[in-house]
Amino acid sequence: MKHNIHIFFKNILRKNAVFKKNILVLIMVLWWWFFSSSSFYGDFNLCDTINGEDREYYINMYQHLPTTPLAVYKLIQGKRYFYVLYNKQGKKIWHSPYYAYESDHLITDFVLPTKNSNSFKYYDEEWKTVDITNQIN
């Protein structure tokens, strides 16, 4: 009888530990998601703006905020920036990947869309092209 009670409580503690671990992982993922260092941006962390050839689009360079341990580490490394593409009305068209941390020299490594082209190109270890047709309609 005592042996069965011991096994019963041992199983409960084991299940409880797994439950606590899962809750902790969920909290960490939610923290990382909702407090991404590039989730909040505006004039307070705007660093630079580049206008397109025909001024139909422009891209803003923002500085990441130190909201997560990863962001602090990247900021110390000097990788501080993320980018947001807007149309001339100020509508957000594209946001760099939320966990992309770029150096400031990359602000020139863009080919902004124009009235005649809905493709946006940027350099991230290789040239990548984004078709923004769906975002502008």
Short mmCIF file of C-alpha atoms in Angstrom, two decimals:
data_model
loop_
_atom_site.label_atom_id
_atom_site.label_comp_id
_atom_site.label_asym_id
_atom_site.label_seq_id
_atom_site.Cartn_x
_atom_site.Cartn_y
_atom_site.Cartn_z
CA MET A 1 0.00 0.00 0.00
CA LYS A 2 2.77 2.45 0.97
CA HIS A 3 4.65 1.54 -2.18
CA ASN A 4 1.60 2.33 -4.36
CA ILE A 5 1.11 5.71 -2.64
CA HIS A 6 4.79 6.51 -3.16
CA ILE A 7 4.51 5.69 -6.90
CA PHE A 8 1.28 7.70 -7.15
CA PHE A 9 2.87 10.84 -5.67
CA LYS A 10 6.02 10.35 -7.72
CA ASN A 11 3.92 10.27 -10.91
CA ILE A 12 2.02 13.40 -9.86
CA LEU A 13 5.27 15.26 -9.18
CA ARG A 14 6.71 14.15 -12.53
CA LYS A 15 3.56 15.30 -14.39
CA ASN A 16 3.60 18.54 -12.41
CA ALA A 17 7.24 19.17 -13.37
CA VAL A 18 6.45 18.61 -17.06
CA PHE A 19 3.46 20.93 -16.77
CA LYS A 20 5.59 23.65 -15.14
CA LYS A 21 8.25 23.25 -17.80
CA ASN A 22 5.64 23.58 -20.57
CA ILE A 23 4.18 26.70 -18.94
CA LEU A 24 7.67 28.21 -18.64
CA VAL A 25 8.40 27.52 -22.33
CA LEU A 26 5.03 29.03 -23.30
CA ILE A 27 5.73 32.17 -21.26
CA MET A 28 9.16 32.54 -22.87
CA VAL A 29 7.74 32.14 -26.38
CA LEU A 30 4.98 34.66 -25.66
CA TRP A 31 7.48 37.11 -24.18
CA TRP A 32 9.71 36.73 -27.22
CA TRP A 33 6.73 37.13 -29.55
CA PHE A 34 4.93 40.06 -27.93
CA PHE A 35 8.01 41.93 -26.80
CA SER A 36 10.05 41.46 -29.94
CA SER A 37 12.65 44.18 -30.18
CA SER A 38 11.17 45.25 -33.51
CA SER A 39 7.48 45.14 -32.53
CA PHE A 40 7.39 48.72 -31.32
CA TYR A 41 8.68 51.50 -33.53
CA GLY A 42 8.03 55.10 -34.36
CA ASP A 43 9.74 58.46 -34.27
CA PHE A 44 11.46 57.52 -30.99
CA ASN A 45 13.68 54.90 -32.63
CA LEU A 46 13.73 56.11 -36.25
CA CYS A 47 17.32 56.41 -37.50
CA ASP A 48 17.14 57.11 -41.23
CA THR A 49 14.78 57.30 -44.22
CA ILE A 50 15.54 56.51 -47.86
CA ASN A 51 13.12 57.61 -50.60
CA GLY A 52 12.63 55.66 -53.81
CA GLU A 53 13.46 57.07 -57.26
CA ASP A 54 9.95 58.27 -57.98
CA ARG A 55 9.03 58.83 -54.31
CA GLU A 56 6.23 56.24 -54.48
CA TYR A 57 7.86 54.26 -51.67
CA TYR A 58 10.29 54.92 -48.87
CA ILE A 59 12.04 52.77 -46.32
CA ASN A 60 12.66 53.67 -42.68
CA MET A 61 15.54 52.29 -40.67
CA TYR A 62 14.65 51.78 -36.99
CA GLN A 63 16.78 50.75 -34.05
CA HIS A 64 15.85 47.56 -32.20
CA LEU A 65 14.77 48.00 -28.60
CA PRO A 66 16.52 46.05 -25.80
CA THR A 67 13.40 44.06 -24.86
CA THR A 68 14.82 40.51 -24.92
CA PRO A 69 18.16 38.94 -24.03
CA LEU A 70 18.75 38.20 -27.73
CA ALA A 71 18.17 41.85 -28.61
CA VAL A 72 20.63 43.03 -25.96
CA TYR A 73 23.24 40.59 -27.27
CA LYS A 74 22.71 41.74 -30.88
CA LEU A 75 22.85 45.41 -29.85
CA ILE A 76 26.20 44.79 -28.16
CA GLN A 77 27.42 43.19 -31.40
CA GLY A 78 26.48 46.33 -33.29
CA LYS A 79 23.57 44.78 -35.17
CA ARG A 80 20.95 47.32 -34.24
CA TYR A 81 18.56 47.96 -37.10
CA PHE A 82 15.45 46.70 -38.85
CA TYR A 83 13.56 48.17 -41.79
CA VAL A 84 9.98 49.01 -42.72
CA LEU A 85 8.83 49.83 -46.26
CA TYR A 86 5.98 52.33 -46.73
CA ASN A 87 4.08 53.71 -49.69
CA LYS A 88 3.84 57.49 -50.20
CA GLN A 89 0.59 57.59 -48.17
CA GLY A 90 2.44 56.15 -45.16
CA LYS A 91 0.86 52.67 -45.30
CA LYS A 92 3.19 49.92 -44.09
CA ILE A 93 3.93 47.58 -46.99
CA TRP A 94 6.74 45.36 -45.68
CA HIS A 95 8.59 44.78 -42.41
CA SER A 96 11.96 43.07 -42.25
CA PRO A 97 11.83 39.73 -40.44
CA TYR A 98 11.17 40.41 -36.74
CA TYR A 99 14.35 38.71 -35.61
CA ALA A 100 16.60 40.11 -38.32
CA TYR A 101 19.30 42.33 -36.89
CA GLU A 102 21.19 44.40 -39.43
CA SER A 103 24.21 46.67 -39.30
CA ASP A 104 23.83 50.30 -40.32
CA HIS A 105 25.81 49.89 -43.55
CA LEU A 106 22.95 47.92 -45.11
CA ILE A 107 20.66 50.92 -45.55
CA THR A 108 21.96 51.30 -49.10
CA ASP A 109 21.44 47.65 -49.99
CA PHE A 110 17.85 48.08 -51.21
CA VAL A 111 16.14 48.41 -54.56
CA LEU A 112 12.85 50.10 -53.76
CA PRO A 113 9.73 49.48 -55.84
CA THR A 114 8.47 52.08 -58.30
CA LYS A 115 5.17 52.84 -60.07
CA ASN A 116 6.21 50.36 -62.76
CA SER A 117 7.67 47.62 -60.55
CA ASN A 118 6.13 45.87 -57.57
CA SER A 119 9.31 44.08 -56.61
CA PHE A 120 11.35 45.10 -53.62
CA LYS A 121 14.92 43.80 -53.34
CA TYR A 122 17.16 43.78 -50.30
CA TYR A 123 20.46 42.25 -49.34
CA ASP A 124 20.61 39.82 -46.40
CA GLU A 125 23.75 37.73 -46.98
CA GLU A 126 22.31 37.34 -50.51
CA TRP A 127 19.90 39.37 -52.62
CA LYS A 128 16.26 38.61 -51.86
CA THR A 129 13.23 39.78 -53.79
CA VAL A 130 9.78 40.43 -52.32
CA ASP A 131 6.76 40.84 -54.57
CA ILE A 132 4.65 43.48 -52.82
CA THR A 133 1.64 43.26 -55.18
CA ASN A 134 -0.58 41.66 -52.50
CA GLN A 135 0.42 44.22 -49.87
CA ILE A 136 -0.46 47.24 -51.98
CA ASN A 137 -3.92 45.98 -53.07
#
